[in-house]
């Protein structure tokens, strides 16, 4: 679709109207000057070498050349279909059962972890395939749309758990329907669903849905994970084995019959999980046998066909013609100066096309040679003027190199400097992805919201926004829980200290001497007191008898 890269430069046409106004003002001035001279013969003699018709032609040529230069600088272009990436592969939606029955440990460490290992191996074997991920239990959710970004697929896979689905159970029909909705019906690609479950289906619609998907050209392969004998389910929250309403321990068993019937009805294959490599290799052989050559467009490799050079060539030719049209000899020099000024003005237009560097960068990007791709995109940005495509692609390269902070800076530059809302919307979206990778959830949420403001139909941005909001809520709950726990620990510590201080005071009080209560009765005390008095009197009498007689006037003691 044709569009202008720098639509704001079209304001140059306002200057063109001013030039036309100046031209008519000049013609009126000439008429007034001729009338002031007054002598028609003298005027005719003075302008005998002047041709008004040629002057008008020169002016029209100049105006057309100026208009072409404005169009060149505005950058008329169209998406270049030749830059699409050709790949040989299929579109695969993996439907993963994350119900609590997948926590059974008949396959160590448990069914869910082994299923994740299998999916990771499938992703590694699918270099040319687009991968999507649906999680299901009592309901089904699209965890990740179809993408060639296998690194992102593994990131979403690692976070899969029963906590992702609020409604428990195993409803395979909902998983199949959601997986089918994730495909783009306009894509002429081979489509396949890989269903990984223990087969404990809680409805009877799975076969019916499978038959309807076959009519849409979607093949369904199934993988059974678990054992026919089954195993109890450990409840991670309580740490106890899960029981039913009667208090009996629940035993989860693999339902191979259900999964085999779905695969048969879906023109696919059923496999009992043995090892990740064996199952993934059989699935890859299945895909390789029926994959088609498919043209897939990826905005990361986006390039455009520019038309500015055609406008500049036309403007240059018109100025050359204008230069050689003889109106008056003195005007030739002025035309030369005008030509040079216009060429200088248009030099910015010549520098607007870093297509060669972008194309080389795109090629390196598809080959995952990110160092070379970064070099080429930076080279394109050295060209004077605004090149949003090179800046956007450079941001994608930096993200691939795990330099999310620098990637965000590039996306910000693109957002600030481009008038193309499509590129701006994609820059906001990728900015959100980069922030989310750095676990900066508030910034990621804002970026996704800005992307949706520019394109409310961007389902990827909507899904990522919901996921970021959910992660933010979970982190807030974790922080609140941690703060509550810290406060409880602090309160407990204070209480322990108070108990310790109280025990210490009680011990000190216990160690202090205490007055003992008397064990004598009142009568015993009176008799003992009487005895003491008699003893004292006898002692006094004895002392008096043993004391010698003294004078009434004793010696002085000084």
Coordinates of C-alpha atoms in Angstrom, one line a residue:
X1 CA 0.0 0.0 0.0
X2 CA 1.5 3.3 -1.0
X3 CA 2.1 5.8 1.7
X4 CA 4.4 8.7 2.7
X5 CA 7.1 8.0 5.2
X6 CA 7.3 11.7 6.2
X7 CA 3.9 13.1 5.6
X8 CA 4.7 16.3 7.5
X9 CA 7.1 17.3 4.6
X10 CA 4.1 17.7 2.4
X11 CA 3.7 21.1 4.1
X12 CA 6.3 22.2 1.5
X13 CA 3.4 22.7 -0.9
X14 CA 2.4 25.7 1.2
X15 CA 5.7 27.3 0.2
X16 CA 4.8 26.5 -3.4
X17 CA 1.6 28.5 -3.2
X18 CA 3.6 31.4 -1.8
X19 CA 6.0 31.2 -4.8
X20 CA 3.0 31.3 -7.1
X21 CA 1.6 34.3 -5.2
X22 CA 5.0 36.0 -5.6
X23 CA 5.0 35.3 -9.3
X24 CA 1.6 37.1 -9.8
X25 CA 2.8 39.9 -7.7
X26 CA 5.9 40.2 -9.9
X27 CA 3.7 40.4 -13.0
X28 CA 1.6 43.2 -11.5
X29 CA 4.7 45.1 -10.5
X30 CA 6.0 44.8 -14.1
X31 CA 2.7 46.2 -15.5
X32 CA 2.8 49.1 -13.0
X33 CA 6.4 49.9 -13.8
X34 CA 5.6 49.9 -17.6
X35 CA 2.7 52.4 -17.0
X36 CA 5.0 54.6 -15.0
X37 CA 7.5 54.8 -17.8
X38 CA 4.7 56.1 -20.0
X39 CA 6.3 55.9 -23.4
X40 CA 5.2 52.6 -25.1
X41 CA 7.9 52.8 -27.8
X42 CA 10.6 53.2 -25.1
X43 CA 9.2 50.3 -23.1
X44 CA 9.0 48.1 -26.3
X45 CA 12.6 48.9 -27.0
X46 CA 13.7 48.1 -23.5
X47 CA 12.0 44.7 -23.4
X48 CA 12.4 43.6 -27.0
X49 CA 14.6 40.6 -25.9
X50 CA 12.1 39.6 -23.2
X51 CA 9.5 36.8 -23.9
X52 CA 6.6 36.7 -21.4
X53 CA 5.6 33.3 -22.7
X54 CA 9.0 31.8 -22.1
X55 CA 9.1 33.4 -18.7
X56 CA 5.8 31.7 -17.8
X57 CA 7.1 28.3 -19.1
X58 CA 10.2 28.6 -17.0
X59 CA 8.1 29.5 -14.0
X60 CA 5.8 26.5 -14.5
X61 CA 8.8 24.1 -14.9
X62 CA 10.3 25.5 -11.8
X63 CA 7.1 25.0 -9.8
X64 CA 6.7 21.4 -11.1
X65 CA 10.3 20.6 -10.2
X66 CA 9.8 22.1 -6.7
X67 CA 6.6 20.0 -6.2
X68 CA 8.5 16.8 -7.2
X69 CA 11.2 17.6 -4.7
X70 CA 8.6 18.0 -2.0
X71 CA 7.2 14.6 -2.9
X72 CA 10.7 13.1 -2.9
X73 CA 11.5 14.4 0.6
X74 CA 8.1 13.1 1.9
X75 CA 9.2 9.6 0.9
X76 CA 6.5 7.9 -1.0
X77 CA 6.9 4.1 -0.6
X78 CA 5.2 0.8 -0.4
X79 CA 6.0 -2.4 1.5
X80 CA 8.4 -4.5 -0.5
X81 CA 7.0 -8.0 -1.0
X82 CA 10.4 -9.2 -2.1
X83 CA 11.6 -8.8 1.4
X84 CA 9.3 -11.5 2.9
X85 CA 11.0 -14.3 4.6
X86 CA 10.6 -17.7 2.9
X87 CA 10.5 -20.7 5.1
X88 CA 9.5 -24.3 4.9
X89 CA 7.5 -25.3 7.9
X90 CA 4.1 -25.6 9.5
X91 CA 2.0 -23.9 12.1
X92 CA 1.8 -25.9 15.3
X93 CA -0.4 -25.1 18.3
X94 CA 0.6 -27.2 21.4
X95 CA -2.3 -27.7 23.8
X96 CA -0.9 -28.5 27.3
X97 CA -3.0 -30.0 30.1
X98 CA -2.2 -28.1 33.3
X99 CA -4.9 -29.6 35.5
X100 CA -3.9 -30.8 39.0
X101 CA -4.0 -34.4 37.8
X102 CA -0.8 -33.6 35.8
X103 CA 1.0 -33.3 39.2
X104 CA 0.8 -37.1 39.7
X105 CA 4.2 -38.6 40.2
X106 CA 3.9 -41.9 38.3
X107 CA 6.4 -40.3 35.9
X108 CA 9.1 -38.5 37.8
X109 CA 9.3 -35.7 38.8
X110 CA 5.7 -35.4 37.7
X111 CA 3.6 -35.5 34.5
X112 CA 3.6 -31.7 34.0
X113 CA 7.4 -31.3 34.2
X114 CA 8.0 -34.2 31.8
X115 CA 5.4 -32.6 29.4
X116 CA 7.3 -29.3 29.5
X117 CA 10.5 -31.1 28.6
X118 CA 8.8 -32.7 25.7
X119 CA 7.5 -29.4 24.4
X120 CA 10.9 -27.8 24.8
X121 CA 12.3 -30.6 22.6
X122 CA 9.5 -30.1 20.0
X123 CA 10.4 -26.4 19.9
X124 CA 14.1 -27.2 19.4
X125 CA 13.2 -29.4 16.4
X126 CA 11.0 -26.8 14.8
X127 CA 13.4 -24.2 13.5
X128 CA 11.1 -23.4 10.5
X129 CA 7.8 -23.8 12.3
X130 CA 5.6 -21.3 14.0
X131 CA 4.7 -22.3 17.5
X132 CA 1.7 -21.4 19.7
X133 CA 0.8 -22.5 23.2
X134 CA -2.7 -23.1 24.7
X135 CA -3.0 -24.1 28.4
X136 CA -6.2 -25.9 29.6
X137 CA -7.8 -27.5 32.5
X138 CA -11.5 -26.7 33.3
X139 CA -11.2 -23.9 30.7
X140 CA -8.7 -23.2 27.9
X141 CA -6.6 -20.0 27.4
X142 CA -4.2 -18.9 24.6
X143 CA -0.9 -18.5 26.4
X144 CA 1.1 -17.5 23.4
X145 CA 0.0 -16.8 19.7
X146 CA 1.8 -18.3 16.8
X147 CA 5.3 -17.0 16.5
X148 CA 8.8 -17.8 15.2
X149 CA 10.2 -16.4 18.4
X150 CA 11.1 -19.8 20.0
X151 CA 12.9 -18.1 22.9
X152 CA 9.6 -16.4 23.9
X153 CA 7.8 -19.7 23.5
X154 CA 10.1 -21.4 26.1
X155 CA 9.7 -18.5 28.4
X156 CA 5.9 -18.8 28.5
X157 CA 6.3 -22.6 28.7
X158 CA 8.4 -22.4 31.9
X159 CA 5.6 -20.4 33.6
X160 CA 2.9 -23.0 32.9
X161 CA 1.3 -24.4 36.1
X162 CA -2.1 -25.3 37.5
X163 CA -2.3 -21.8 38.9
X164 CA -2.7 -20.4 35.4
X165 CA -6.2 -21.8 35.2
X166 CA -8.7 -20.9 37.9
X167 CA -11.2 -23.6 36.9
X168 CA -9.9 -27.1 37.5
X169 CA -10.9 -30.2 35.5
X170 CA -9.8 -31.5 32.0
X171 CA -12.0 -30.3 29.2
X172 CA -10.2 -31.4 26.0
X173 CA -13.0 -30.0 23.7
X174 CA -12.4 -26.5 24.9
X175 CA -8.6 -26.9 24.4
X176 CA -9.1 -28.1 20.8
X177 CA -11.5 -25.2 20.0
X178 CA -9.2 -22.6 21.5
X179 CA -6.2 -24.1 19.5
X180 CA -8.2 -23.9 16.3
X181 CA -9.1 -20.3 16.9
X182 CA -5.4 -19.4 17.3
X183 CA -4.8 -20.2 13.6
X184 CA -5.2 -17.5 11.0
X185 CA -7.7 -18.9 8.4
X186 CA -6.1 -16.6 5.7
X187 CA -2.7 -18.3 6.0
X188 CA -2.2 -21.0 3.4
X189 CA -0.2 -23.2 5.7
X190 CA -0.3 -26.7 7.1
X191 CA -1.9 -26.6 10.5
X192 CA -1.5 -29.1 13.3
X193 CA -2.5 -29.4 17.0
X194 CA -0.4 -31.4 19.4
X195 CA -2.5 -32.3 22.4
X196 CA -0.5 -33.4 25.5
X197 CA -2.6 -34.7 28.4
X198 CA -3.3 -37.6 30.7
X199 CA -6.7 -38.0 29.0
X200 CA -8.9 -37.6 32.0
X201 CA -11.6 -35.8 30.0
X202 CA -14.6 -34.5 31.8
X203 CA -16.9 -34.0 28.8
X204 CA -18.0 -35.9 25.7
X205 CA -17.5 -33.2 23.1
X206 CA -13.9 -33.9 22.2
X207 CA -14.5 -36.3 19.3
X208 CA -17.2 -34.1 17.9
X209 CA -14.9 -31.0 17.9
X210 CA -12.1 -33.1 16.4
X211 CA -14.2 -34.0 13.4
X212 CA -15.2 -30.4 12.8
X213 CA -11.5 -29.4 12.9
X214 CA -10.6 -32.0 10.3
X215 CA -13.1 -30.3 7.9
X216 CA -11.0 -27.1 8.4
X217 CA -7.8 -28.9 7.4
X218 CA -6.4 -29.1 10.9
X219 CA -4.6 -32.3 11.9
X220 CA -4.6 -33.4 15.6
X221 CA -1.8 -35.4 17.1
X222 CA -2.0 -36.6 20.7
X223 CA 0.6 -37.6 23.4
X224 CA -0.5 -39.5 26.5
X225 CA 1.5 -38.8 29.6
X226 CA 1.1 -41.0 32.7
X227 CA 0.5 -44.6 33.5
X228 CA -2.6 -46.8 33.2
X229 CA -2.2 -47.9 36.8
X230 CA -2.2 -44.2 37.9
X231 CA -0.9 -42.5 41.0
X232 CA -2.2 -40.2 43.8
X233 CA -2.1 -36.4 43.4
X234 CA -0.2 -34.3 45.8
X235 CA -1.9 -31.0 46.7
X236 CA 1.0 -28.4 46.6
X237 CA -0.9 -26.0 48.9
X238 CA -1.8 -28.4 51.7
X239 CA 1.1 -30.9 51.2
X240 CA -1.5 -33.7 51.5
X241 CA -2.7 -36.3 49.0
X242 CA -5.9 -35.2 47.3
X243 CA -9.1 -36.9 48.4
X244 CA -12.7 -37.1 47.0
X245 CA -16.0 -36.3 48.8
X246 CA -16.0 -39.6 50.6
X247 CA -12.4 -39.0 51.9
X248 CA -10.9 -41.6 49.6
X249 CA -7.5 -40.9 48.1
X250 CA -7.8 -39.9 44.4
X251 CA -5.9 -42.0 41.9
X252 CA -5.3 -40.3 38.5
X253 CA -5.0 -42.8 35.6
X254 CA -3.9 -42.3 32.0
X255 CA -6.9 -42.6 29.6
X256 CA -5.1 -43.9 26.5
X257 CA -8.4 -44.9 24.7
X258 CA -9.7 -41.3 24.8
X259 CA -6.4 -39.8 23.4
X260 CA -6.0 -42.6 20.7
X261 CA -9.6 -42.0 19.5
X262 CA -9.0 -38.2 19.2
X263 CA -5.8 -38.8 17.2
X264 CA -7.6 -41.3 14.9
X265 CA -10.5 -39.0 14.3
X266 CA -8.0 -36.1 13.7
X267 CA -5.9 -37.9 11.1
X268 CA -3.0 -37.7 13.4
X269 CA -0.9 -40.1 15.5
X270 CA -1.1 -41.1 19.2
X271 CA 2.0 -41.7 21.2
X272 CA 2.5 -42.9 24.8
X273 CA 5.2 -40.8 26.4
X274 CA 8.4 -42.7 26.7
X275 CA 11.3 -40.2 26.3
X276 CA 11.2 -36.6 25.1
X277 CA 13.6 -37.3 22.2
X278 CA 11.7 -40.3 20.9
X279 CA 8.2 -38.6 20.9
X280 CA 9.5 -35.3 19.5
X281 CA 11.4 -37.0 16.7
X282 CA 8.3 -38.9 15.6
X283 CA 6.2 -35.7 15.6
X284 CA 8.9 -33.9 13.6
X285 CA 8.9 -36.7 11.0
X286 CA 5.1 -36.4 10.8
X287 CA 5.4 -32.6 10.2
X288 CA 8.3 -32.9 7.7
X289 CA 6.4 -35.3 5.5
X290 CA 3.5 -32.9 4.9
X291 CA 4.9 -29.4 5.3
X292 CA 4.5 -26.9 2.5
X293 CA 6.6 -24.0 1.3
X294 CA 5.0 -21.0 2.9
X295 CA 5.6 -17.3 2.6
X296 CA 5.6 -15.7 6.1
X297 CA 5.8 -12.0 6.7
X298 CA 7.5 -10.9 9.9
X299 CA 7.5 -7.2 10.8
X300 CA 11.1 -7.5 12.1
X301 CA 12.3 -8.0 8.5
X302 CA 10.1 -5.2 7.1
X303 CA 11.5 -3.2 4.2
X304 CA 10.0 -0.9 1.7
X305 CA 10.3 0.0 -1.9
X306 CA 11.1 3.7 -2.2
X307 CA 10.0 6.0 -5.1
X308 CA 11.8 9.2 -4.1
X309 CA 14.5 8.8 -6.8
X310 CA 11.9 9.0 -9.6
X311 CA 10.7 12.3 -8.4
X312 CA 14.2 13.7 -8.0
X313 CA 15.2 12.5 -11.5
X314 CA 12.1 14.3 -12.9
X315 CA 12.8 17.5 -10.9
X316 CA 16.4 17.5 -12.1
X317 CA 15.4 17.1 -15.8
X318 CA 12.9 19.9 -15.5
X319 CA 15.4 22.2 -14.0
X320 CA 17.9 21.4 -16.8
X321 CA 15.2 22.2 -19.4
X322 CA 14.4 25.4 -17.5
X323 CA 18.0 26.4 -17.5
X324 CA 18.4 26.1 -21.3
X325 CA 15.2 27.9 -22.1
X326 CA 16.5 31.3 -23.1
X327 CA 14.5 34.2 -21.6
X328 CA 17.2 36.7 -20.9
X329 CA 20.9 36.2 -20.5
X330 CA 21.1 37.5 -16.9
X331 CA 18.5 34.9 -15.9
X332 CA 20.8 32.0 -16.7
X333 CA 23.0 32.7 -13.7
X334 CA 19.9 32.9 -11.5
X335 CA 18.6 29.6 -12.9
X336 CA 22.0 28.0 -12.1
X337 CA 21.8 29.2 -8.6
X338 CA 18.2 28.0 -8.2
X339 CA 19.2 24.6 -9.5
X340 CA 22.1 24.3 -7.0
X341 CA 19.8 25.4 -4.2
X342 CA 17.1 22.8 -5.1
X343 CA 19.7 20.1 -5.4
X344 CA 21.0 20.9 -1.9
X345 CA 17.4 20.9 -0.6
X346 CA 16.8 17.6 -2.2
X347 CA 20.1 16.0 -1.0
X348 CA 18.2 15.1 2.1
X349 CA 15.9 13.0 -0.1
X350 CA 18.8 11.2 -1.7
X351 CA 20.0 10.2 1.8
X352 CA 16.6 8.9 2.8
X353 CA 17.2 5.5 1.3
X354 CA 19.3 3.2 3.4
X355 CA 17.6 0.3 1.7
X356 CA 20.8 -1.5 0.9
X357 CA 22.0 -1.5 4.5
X358 CA 18.5 -2.5 5.8
X359 CA 18.3 -5.4 3.3
X360 CA 21.8 -6.6 4.4
X361 CA 20.7 -6.3 8.0
X362 CA 17.5 -8.2 7.3
X363 CA 19.5 -11.0 5.7
X364 CA 21.8 -11.2 8.7
X365 CA 18.8 -11.1 11.1
X366 CA 17.2 -14.1 9.4
X367 CA 20.5 -16.0 9.7
X368 CA 20.7 -15.0 13.4
X369 CA 23.9 -13.1 12.8
X370 CA 22.9 -10.4 15.1
X371 CA 26.3 -8.7 15.3
X372 CA 26.3 -8.1 11.5
X373 CA 22.6 -7.1 11.5
X374 CA 23.3 -4.5 14.2
X375 CA 26.2 -3.1 12.2
X376 CA 24.1 -2.8 9.1
X377 CA 21.1 -1.1 10.8
X378 CA 23.5 1.4 12.6
X379 CA 25.0 2.1 9.2
X380 CA 21.6 2.9 7.8
X381 CA 20.9 5.2 10.7
X382 CA 24.0 7.2 9.9
X383 CA 22.2 8.5 6.8
X384 CA 20.9 12.0 7.5
X385 CA 17.2 12.1 8.1
X386 CA 14.7 9.9 10.0
X387 CA 14.7 6.2 9.2
X388 CA 12.2 4.5 11.4
X389 CA 12.6 1.1 9.8
X390 CA 16.3 0.8 10.6
X391 CA 15.7 2.1 14.1
X392 CA 12.9 -0.4 14.7
X393 CA 14.9 -3.3 13.4
X394 CA 17.9 -2.3 15.4
X395 CA 15.7 -2.4 18.5
X396 CA 14.7 -6.0 17.6
X397 CA 18.3 -7.0 17.2
X398 CA 19.3 -5.5 20.6
X399 CA 16.4 -7.4 22.2
X400 CA 17.6 -10.7 20.6
X401 CA 21.1 -9.9 22.1
X402 CA 19.5 -9.7 25.6
X403 CA 20.1 -6.0 25.7
X404 CA 16.5 -5.0 26.6
X405 CA 17.5 -1.6 28.0
X406 CA 19.1 -0.4 24.7
X407 CA 16.3 -2.0 22.8
X408 CA 13.8 0.2 24.7
X409 CA 15.9 3.3 23.8
X410 CA 15.7 2.5 20.1
X411 CA 11.9 1.9 20.3
X412 CA 11.5 5.2 22.1
X413 CA 13.5 7.0 19.3
X414 CA 11.3 5.4 16.7
X415 CA 8.1 6.4 18.6
X416 CA 9.3 10.0 18.9
X417 CA 10.5 10.4 15.3
X418 CA 8.1 8.5 13.1
X419 CA 4.7 9.7 11.9
X420 CA 3.8 6.1 10.7
X421 CA 1.3 4.9 13.3
X422 CA 1.8 1.2 12.2
X423 CA 5.5 1.3 13.0
X424 CA 4.8 3.4 16.1
X425 CA 2.3 0.8 17.3
X426 CA 4.7 -2.1 16.8
X427 CA 7.5 -0.2 18.6
X428 CA 5.2 0.3 21.6
X429 CA 4.3 -3.4 21.5
X430 CA 8.0 -4.6 21.3
X431 CA 8.9 -2.0 24.0
X432 CA 6.3 -3.7 26.3
X433 CA 7.9 -7.1 25.5
X434 CA 11.3 -5.8 26.4
X435 CA 10.1 -4.3 29.7
X436 CA 8.3 -7.5 30.5
X437 CA 11.5 -9.5 30.0
X438 CA 13.3 -7.1 32.4
X439 CA 10.3 -7.7 34.8
X440 CA 9.4 -4.0 34.7
X441 CA 5.7 -4.7 34.7
X442 CA 4.3 -1.1 35.2
X443 CA 6.3 0.1 32.2
X444 CA 5.3 -2.9 30.2
X445 CA 1.6 -2.4 31.0
X446 CA 1.8 1.3 29.9
X447 CA 3.5 0.3 26.6
X448 CA 0.9 -2.4 25.8
X449 CA -1.9 0.2 26.5
X450 CA -0.3 2.7 24.1
X451 CA 0.0 -0.1 21.4
X452 CA -3.7 -0.8 21.9
X453 CA -4.6 2.8 21.6
X454 CA -3.0 2.9 18.1
X455 CA -4.4 -0.5 17.1
X456 CA -7.3 -1.8 19.3
X457 CA -7.4 -5.1 17.2
X458 CA -3.8 -6.2 18.2
X459 CA -4.7 -9.4 20.0
X460 CA -1.0 -10.1 20.9
X461 CA -0.8 -6.8 22.8
X462 CA -4.1 -7.5 24.5
X463 CA -3.0 -11.0 25.6
X464 CA 0.4 -9.7 26.9
X465 CA -1.3 -6.8 28.7
X466 CA -3.6 -9.3 30.5
X467 CA -0.6 -11.5 31.4
X468 CA 1.4 -8.5 32.7
X469 CA -1.5 -7.3 34.8
X470 CA -1.9 -10.8 36.3
X471 CA 1.9 -11.0 37.0
X472 CA 1.8 -7.6 38.7
X473 CA -1.1 -8.7 40.8
X474 CA 0.7 -11.9 41.8
X475 CA 3.9 -10.0 42.7
X476 CA 1.8 -7.6 44.8
X477 CA 0.3 -10.5 46.7
X478 CA 3.8 -12.0 47.2
X479 CA 5.0 -8.6 48.5
X480 CA 2.1 -8.2 50.9
X481 CA 2.5 -11.8 52.1
X482 CA 6.2 -11.1 52.7
X483 CA 5.5 -7.9 54.5
X484 CA 2.9 -9.6 56.7
X485 CA 5.3 -12.4 57.5
X486 CA 8.1 -9.9 58.3
X487 CA 5.7 -8.0 60.7
X488 CA 4.6 -11.3 62.3
X489 CA 8.3 -12.2 62.8
X490 CA 8.9 -8.8 64.3
X491 CA 5.9 -9.1 66.6
X492 CA 6.9 -12.6 67.6
X493 CA 10.4 -11.4 68.3
X494 CA 9.1 -8.6 70.5
X495 CA 6.8 -11.0 72.4
X496 CA 9.7 -13.5 72.9
X497 CA 11.8 -10.6 74.3
X498 CA 9.0 -9.6 76.6
X499 CA 8.6 -13.1 77.9
X500 CA 12.3 -13.4 78.4
X501 CA 12.4 -10.1 80.4
X502 CA 9.5 -11.3 82.5
X503 CA 11.2 -14.6 83.2
X504 CA 14.3 -12.8 84.2
X505 CA 12.5 -10.5 86.6
X506 CA 10.6 -13.4 88.1
X507 CA 13.9 -15.3 88.7
X508 CA 15.5 -12.2 90.4
X509 CA 12.5 -11.9 92.7
X510 CA 12.7 -15.6 93.5
X511 CA 16.4 -15.3 94.4
X512 CA 15.9 -12.4 96.9
X513 CA 15.6 -13.4 100.6
X514 CA 12.0 -13.6 101.7
X515 CA 10.7 -13.2 105.3
X516 CA 9.6 -16.5 106.8
X517 CA 6.3 -16.7 108.6
X518 CA 6.5 -17.5 112.4
X519 CA 5.9 -21.1 113.4
X520 CA 5.2 -20.3 117.1
X521 CA 1.8 -19.9 118.6
X522 CA 0.9 -17.0 120.8
X523 CA 1.0 -19.0 124.0
X524 CA 4.4 -20.4 123.1
X525 CA 5.7 -16.9 122.4
X526 CA 4.5 -15.6 125.8
X527 CA 6.1 -18.4 127.7
X528 CA 9.3 -18.0 125.8
X529 CA 9.3 -14.2 126.5
X530 CA 8.7 -14.9 130.2
X531 CA 11.6 -17.3 130.4
X532 CA 13.9 -14.8 128.8
X533 CA 12.9 -12.2 131.3
X534 CA 13.6 -14.5 134.3
X535 CA 17.0 -15.4 132.8
X536 CA 17.9 -11.8 132.4
X537 CA 16.9 -11.0 136.0
X538 CA 19.0 -13.9 137.3
X539 CA 21.9 -12.7 135.3
X540 CA 21.6 -9.2 136.7
X541 CA 21.5 -10.5 140.3
X542 CA 24.6 -12.5 139.7
X543 CA 26.5 -9.5 138.2
X544 CA 25.5 -7.3 141.2
X545 CA 26.8 -9.8 143.7
X546 CA 30.2 -10.1 141.9
X547 CA 30.6 -6.3 141.5
X548 CA 32.9 -4.7 144.4
X549 CA 31.6 -1.8 146.6
X550 CA 32.2 1.7 145.3
X551 CA 32.5 5.2 146.7
X552 CA 29.6 7.5 146.5
X553 CA 31.9 10.0 144.9
X554 CA 33.6 8.2 142.1
X555 CA 36.8 9.4 140.4
X556 CA 36.4 11.9 137.6
X557 CA 36.9 10.5 134.1
X558 CA 38.5 13.5 132.5

